[in-house]
Coordinates of C-alpha atoms and ligand atoms in Angstrom, one line a residue:
M6 CA 219.1 80.7 93.6
I7 CA 222.0 83.4 92.4
L8 CA 224.9 81.9 91.6
K9 CA 227.2 84.6 89.8
Q10 CA 228.2 82.8 87.0
F11 CA 226.5 79.2 87.3
E12 CA 226.1 77.6 83.5
E13 CA 230.1 78.7 83.3
L14 CA 230.5 76.6 86.1
K15 CA 227.7 73.8 85.5
S16 CA 229.5 73.3 82.2
F17 CA 233.3 73.3 83.9
L18 CA 231.9 70.1 86.3
E19 CA 230.4 68.2 82.2
T20 CA 234.2 67.0 82.9
P21 CA 235.2 64.6 86.0
R22 CA 237.2 67.2 88.3
N23 CA 240.3 66.9 91.5
V24 CA 238.5 68.5 93.8
V25 CA 239.7 70.3 97.0
I26 CA 236.4 71.2 99.6
V27 CA 237.3 73.6 102.6
G28 CA 234.9 74.6 105.4
H29 CA 236.5 77.1 107.9
R30 CA 238.7 77.2 110.5
N31 CA 237.4 74.9 114.3
P32 CA 234.4 73.5 111.9
D33 CA 230.4 73.4 113.6
G34 CA 228.1 71.4 112.2
D35 CA 227.5 73.8 109.2
A36 CA 231.0 73.2 107.8
M37 CA 231.2 69.7 108.3
G38 CA 228.3 68.6 107.5
A39 CA 227.9 70.9 104.0
S40 CA 232.2 69.6 103.2
L41 CA 231.0 66.1 103.7
G42 CA 228.1 66.2 101.6
L43 CA 229.2 68.2 99.2
C44 CA 231.7 66.0 99.0
H45 CA 229.9 62.7 98.8
Y46 CA 228.3 64.2 96.1
L47 CA 230.7 65.2 93.7
K48 CA 231.8 61.4 93.8
K49 CA 228.7 60.5 92.8
K50 CA 229.0 62.7 89.7
G51 CA 232.3 61.4 89.0
H52 CA 234.7 63.6 90.2
T53 CA 237.3 63.3 93.1
P54 CA 236.8 65.2 94.9
T55 CA 239.1 66.2 98.6
V56 CA 237.5 67.7 102.0
V57 CA 240.2 69.9 103.8
V58 CA 239.8 71.2 107.4
P59 CA 241.8 73.3 109.0
N60 CA 241.9 72.1 112.1
E61 CA 240.2 70.2 115.1
Y62 CA 236.5 69.7 115.5
P63 CA 234.4 68.3 118.2
D64 CA 233.6 64.7 118.7
F65 CA 230.0 65.0 118.4
L66 CA 230.5 65.3 115.0
H67 CA 232.8 62.5 114.2
W68 CA 230.4 59.9 113.6
L69 CA 229.9 62.3 110.3
P70 CA 229.3 59.7 106.9
G71 CA 233.1 60.8 105.3
S72 CA 234.8 62.1 108.4
D73 CA 237.4 59.6 108.4
N74 CA 238.5 60.4 104.6
T75 CA 239.5 64.5 105.3
Y76 CA 242.8 65.5 106.0
R77 CA 243.7 67.9 108.1
F78 CA 245.2 71.1 107.5
D79 CA 246.9 71.5 110.7
W80 CA 248.7 68.1 111.0
Q81 CA 247.9 66.0 107.7
N82 CA 249.8 69.6 105.9
S83 CA 251.8 67.9 103.4
Q84 CA 248.5 65.6 101.9
A85 CA 246.5 68.6 102.4
Q86 CA 249.1 70.9 100.4
R87 CA 249.5 68.1 97.2
A88 CA 245.4 67.7 97.4
I89 CA 245.4 71.6 96.8
N90 CA 247.4 70.9 93.8
A91 CA 246.4 68.7 92.3
S92 CA 243.1 70.3 92.6
E93 CA 241.4 72.5 89.5
I94 CA 238.7 74.7 91.8
I95 CA 238.2 74.4 95.8
F96 CA 235.0 75.0 97.0
L97 CA 234.6 77.7 99.8
L98 CA 231.9 76.4 102.8
D99 CA 230.0 78.6 105.0
F100 CA 232.9 81.1 105.8
N101 CA 232.9 84.6 103.7
A102 CA 236.9 85.4 103.3
L103 CA 240.2 83.8 103.6
H104 CA 241.3 84.7 107.0
R105 CA 239.2 81.9 108.3
V106 CA 240.9 79.3 108.1
G107 CA 243.2 80.4 109.8
Q108 CA 246.9 81.7 109.3
D109 CA 248.7 79.3 107.3
M110 CA 245.7 78.1 105.8
Q111 CA 245.2 81.4 104.3
N112 CA 248.7 81.5 102.8
T113 CA 248.4 78.5 100.9
L114 CA 244.2 79.5 99.8
E115 CA 245.7 82.9 98.8
S116 CA 248.7 81.6 96.3
Y117 CA 245.8 79.6 94.7
Q118 CA 246.4 80.2 90.8
K119 CA 242.6 78.2 89.4
D120 CA 239.2 78.8 90.8
F121 CA 237.0 79.3 93.9
V122 CA 233.6 78.9 94.3
L123 CA 232.0 80.5 97.3
I124 CA 228.5 78.6 99.2
D125 CA 228.3 80.7 102.7
H126 CA 224.9 82.8 104.0
H127 CA 227.8 85.2 106.4
Q128 CA 227.2 89.4 105.9
Q129 CA 230.0 90.9 103.3
P130 CA 232.0 87.9 101.3
D131 CA 234.6 88.7 99.6
T132 CA 234.1 88.7 96.1
F133 CA 234.7 85.0 94.7
T134 CA 235.1 83.5 91.1
Y135 CA 231.9 81.9 91.8
M136 CA 229.4 83.2 94.3
Y137 CA 227.1 81.6 96.1
S138 CA 226.1 84.0 98.7
D139 CA 222.9 84.9 101.2
V140 CA 222.6 85.8 104.3
E141 CA 219.3 85.2 104.5
M142 CA 219.6 81.0 104.4
C143 CA 219.6 79.4 107.8
S144 CA 222.8 77.2 106.9
T145 CA 225.4 76.5 104.4
C146 CA 223.7 73.0 104.0
Q147 CA 220.4 74.2 103.0
M148 CA 222.5 76.1 100.3
V149 CA 224.0 73.0 98.9
Y150 CA 220.8 70.7 99.3
H151 CA 219.4 74.4 96.8
F152 CA 222.5 74.4 94.4
I153 CA 222.0 70.4 94.6
E154 CA 219.3 71.3 92.5
K155 CA 219.8 73.7 91.2
M156 CA 222.0 71.0 89.0
G157 CA 219.2 69.2 88.4
D158 CA 220.7 67.0 90.8
L159 CA 217.9 66.0 93.9
N160 CA 217.3 62.4 92.4
L161 CA 221.5 61.6 93.8
I162 CA 220.6 62.8 97.2
D163 CA 221.0 59.4 99.4
S164 CA 221.2 58.4 103.0
E165 CA 224.5 60.1 103.2
I166 CA 224.4 63.0 102.2
S167 CA 220.9 63.4 104.0
T168 CA 222.1 62.7 107.0
C169 CA 225.1 65.4 105.9
L170 CA 223.5 68.5 105.9
Y171 CA 220.9 67.8 107.8
T172 CA 222.9 67.8 110.1
G173 CA 224.6 71.4 109.4
I174 CA 220.9 72.2 109.0
M175 CA 219.9 71.5 112.7
T176 CA 223.0 72.6 114.1
D177 CA 222.8 76.1 112.6
T178 CA 219.4 76.5 113.4
G179 CA 219.7 75.8 116.9
S180 CA 217.1 72.5 115.7
F181 CA 214.9 74.2 113.8
R182 CA 214.1 77.3 116.2
F183 CA 216.2 80.4 115.0
R184 CA 214.2 83.2 112.9
S185 CA 216.0 82.1 109.4
T186 CA 214.5 78.5 109.8
T187 CA 211.7 78.5 106.7
S188 CA 209.0 77.1 105.4
L189 CA 211.0 75.9 102.6
T190 CA 214.0 75.1 105.9
H191 CA 210.7 72.7 106.8
R192 CA 209.7 71.8 103.4
V193 CA 214.2 71.1 102.0
I194 CA 214.5 68.7 105.8
A195 CA 211.4 66.9 104.8
D196 CA 213.2 65.6 101.2
L197 CA 216.7 65.0 103.8
I198 CA 214.4 63.1 105.8
D199 CA 212.3 60.8 102.7
K200 CA 216.3 60.4 101.3
G201 CA 217.1 58.6 104.3
A202 CA 218.8 61.0 107.3
E203 CA 217.8 59.5 109.8
N204 CA 216.3 62.3 112.2
H205 CA 216.4 60.8 115.9
K206 CA 219.9 59.3 115.0
I207 CA 220.9 61.9 114.4
H208 CA 219.2 64.7 116.9
S209 CA 220.6 61.8 119.9
D210 CA 224.5 61.8 117.4
V211 CA 224.5 65.2 118.3
Y212 CA 223.1 66.2 121.1
D213 CA 223.2 62.9 123.2
S214 CA 227.1 62.6 123.1
S215 CA 227.6 65.0 126.8
S216 CA 231.0 64.4 129.0
Y217 CA 230.6 63.9 131.8
G218 CA 233.7 66.9 132.0
R219 CA 230.7 68.8 129.7
L220 CA 227.5 68.9 131.7
Q221 CA 230.4 69.7 135.8
L222 CA 232.0 72.4 132.5
L223 CA 228.7 73.3 131.8
G224 CA 227.9 74.5 135.4
Q225 CA 230.6 76.6 136.4
A226 CA 229.7 78.4 133.2
L227 CA 225.8 78.7 135.0
S228 CA 227.8 80.0 138.2
N229 CA 229.8 81.9 136.8
L230 CA 227.1 84.5 135.0
K231 CA 226.3 87.5 135.1
V232 CA 223.2 89.8 134.2
Q233 CA 222.8 93.6 133.1
S234 CA 219.4 94.0 132.8
A235 CA 220.1 97.5 132.2
Y236 CA 220.6 96.5 129.2
K237 CA 219.1 93.6 128.8
T238 CA 222.7 91.7 128.7
A239 CA 223.8 88.3 129.7
Y240 CA 227.5 87.4 129.4
I241 CA 229.7 84.0 130.9
T242 CA 233.3 83.7 131.5
L243 CA 235.4 80.1 131.4
T244 CA 238.7 79.8 132.7
Q245 CA 241.9 78.4 130.8
E246 CA 242.1 76.6 135.4
E247 CA 238.4 76.3 134.5
K248 CA 238.1 74.2 131.3
I249 CA 240.9 72.3 133.0
A250 CA 239.2 70.8 136.5
N251 CA 236.3 70.0 134.3
N252 CA 238.7 68.1 131.0
F253 CA 237.4 70.1 128.6
K254 CA 237.6 68.7 124.6
K255 CA 237.2 70.2 122.3
G256 CA 233.3 71.4 121.5
D257 CA 232.7 71.5 125.1
T258 CA 231.9 75.1 125.4
E259 CA 229.4 74.7 122.0
G260 CA 225.6 76.1 123.0
I261 CA 226.7 77.5 126.3
V262 CA 225.9 80.6 124.5
N263 CA 223.1 80.3 124.6
Y264 CA 222.5 79.9 128.5
A265 CA 222.7 83.4 128.7
L266 CA 220.1 84.2 126.3
S267 CA 217.1 81.8 127.6
I268 CA 216.8 84.0 131.3
Q269 CA 213.5 85.8 129.4
G270 CA 214.3 90.0 128.4
I271 CA 217.3 89.1 127.7
V272 CA 218.3 90.3 124.1
M273 CA 222.3 89.9 123.4
A274 CA 224.7 87.3 125.3
A275 CA 228.1 86.1 125.6
I276 CA 230.2 84.1 126.9
F277 CA 234.0 85.2 126.3
I278 CA 236.4 81.7 127.0
E279 CA 240.4 82.0 128.0
D280 CA 242.6 80.3 125.2
K281 CA 246.3 80.5 127.0
E282 CA 247.3 78.6 123.8
Q283 CA 246.4 81.1 121.4
G284 CA 246.9 84.0 124.3
I285 CA 242.8 84.9 123.4
I286 CA 239.9 85.4 124.2
K287 CA 237.6 84.0 122.0
I288 CA 233.8 85.4 123.1
S289 CA 230.7 84.7 121.1
F290 CA 227.5 86.5 121.2
R291 CA 224.1 85.9 120.3
S292 CA 221.5 88.0 120.3
K293 CA 217.4 88.6 119.5
G294 CA 215.2 91.3 117.6
T295 CA 216.9 93.6 115.9
F296 CA 219.8 94.5 117.8
S297 CA 223.0 93.1 115.6
V298 CA 225.8 91.2 117.0
N299 CA 227.3 90.8 113.5
Q300 CA 228.5 94.9 114.3
F301 CA 228.8 95.0 117.6
A302 CA 231.7 91.3 117.3
R303 CA 233.0 93.2 114.0
E304 CA 233.2 97.2 115.4
N305 CA 235.1 96.2 119.1
F306 CA 236.3 92.5 119.0
N307 CA 237.4 92.0 115.5
G308 CA 234.9 89.6 113.8
G309 CA 231.5 89.4 113.1
G310 CA 229.5 86.2 111.7
H311 CA 225.6 86.9 111.5
D312 CA 223.0 88.8 112.7
N313 CA 222.0 87.5 115.4
A314 CA 225.0 85.0 116.1
A315 CA 229.3 86.2 115.8
G316 CA 232.0 85.6 117.2
G317 CA 235.1 87.9 118.0
K318 CA 238.3 88.1 120.1
S319 CA 240.3 89.8 122.8
D320 CA 244.1 89.7 122.8
L321 CA 243.6 92.2 126.8
S322 CA 243.2 89.3 129.6
M323 CA 239.7 88.1 131.2
E324 CA 239.7 91.1 133.4
D325 CA 240.2 93.8 131.0
T326 CA 237.7 92.6 128.9
I327 CA 235.3 92.3 130.5
N328 CA 235.7 95.9 131.5
K329 CA 236.0 96.3 128.1
F330 CA 232.4 94.5 127.3
N331 CA 230.6 96.4 130.1
K332 CA 232.1 99.9 128.6
L333 CA 230.0 99.2 125.2
L334 CA 226.5 98.3 127.5
P335 CA 226.1 102.6 127.8
K336 CA 226.6 103.2 124.2
N337 CA 225.1 100.5 122.6
K338 CA 222.3 100.9 124.9
E339 CA 219.5 102.5 123.2
G340 CA 219.7 99.7 120.2
L341 CA 219.5 96.6 123.3
L342 CA 216.8 98.1 125.0
K343 CA 214.3 98.3 121.6
S344 CA 215.3 95.3 119.7
Y345 CA 212.5 93.9 120.6
E346 CA 210.5 97.2 119.0
V347 CA 210.5 95.5 115.2
Ligands
5GP13 P1 230.3 80.7 117.5 O1 230.3 81.6 117.8 O2 229.3 79.8 117.1 O3 231.3 80.0 117.3 O4 230.3 81.7 115.6 C1 228.7 82.0 115.5 C2 228.8 82.8 114.0 O5 230.0 84.0 114.0 C3 229.3 81.0 112.9 O6 228.4 81.6 112.0 C4 230.7 81.9 113.2 O7 231.5 81.4 111.8 C5 231.4 83.8 113.3 N1 232.0 83.8 113.6 C6 232.7 84.0 114.8 N2 233.4 83.8 115.0 C7 234.0 84.9 114.0 C8 235.2 85.4 114.3 O8 236.0 85.7 115.3 N3 235.1 86.5 113.0 C9 234.4 86.3 112.0 N4 233.8 86.9 111.2 N5 233.1 85.6 112.5 C10 233.4 85.0 113.2
MN14 MN1 227.3 78.4 108.9

């Protein structure tokens, strides 16, 4: 593990500190698991940590231990601001640049005078005082484990910390199946199970908690699926009307893009989700092999992420966004067709 100025950070953390921990906007299992896992750990070390979550996160993560003791920046703003003002250091988890927390919170963090610690596995991170960045890592939760290891504190990992970290590793690896899942990941997971993570229960709490509406929405999404076989690409659309008709709740669309990627021979999958409130089409991209959806999202849809999982957005209408996407496919044909030839 290479954490810039680790020894300096370690000695700073030898005194009890007020700490704020922040994950990205629209937090996923990794952002929440890493934030809460680190929070439990810092508390055990005698610090006073507060997790500030930029906005709403899916119901299927609300059972995570410590979830009730967080502040939402958007609707508990004064408490969140107070915690930030009182903090002596801020941990930034599972994102690579301050704009990923949303505009209002970005403004607050940009005027913060003290130091940040970044722990993250996304590409091309901005620079902060203390940084542990590793794009090879499957998840920020695995990095939090290695951070605790480097602090010499693996013995402090209890069932709460294990449960949080297991959850993020599981969700960010698609249940230990993506390429980023290594033998080391499995060793970390084994240790987390030994230290109290109830793996069968965590899988069930996260994946067997669909509402009827979510499955209806999935049915709609699958019937909207289009395949562009000449470009080894498949994509799904969901309009605002379709979301409303199926009682859409935050988190309901999570993972749906993977159905498009599960078609034999498909290299790139995308889901386009209309968000009339924000006036955008939110896009998730996934790929297999060498075709980088991080680059594709950065270049064309104001986004980014990882080589095989990225996101972006479009200000155009759904129809115009799809037209734009389809026009980009011929330009990327070579990369798409060669993607499996690793
Ligand atoms: P998801 O499709 O699951 O929302 O996101 C996949 C990956 O892409 C995640 O690692 C996420 O952090 C990243 N990502 C999603 N949306 C955006 C975006 O708009 N901008 C950037 N830079 N990254 C994104
Ligand atoms: Mn992550």
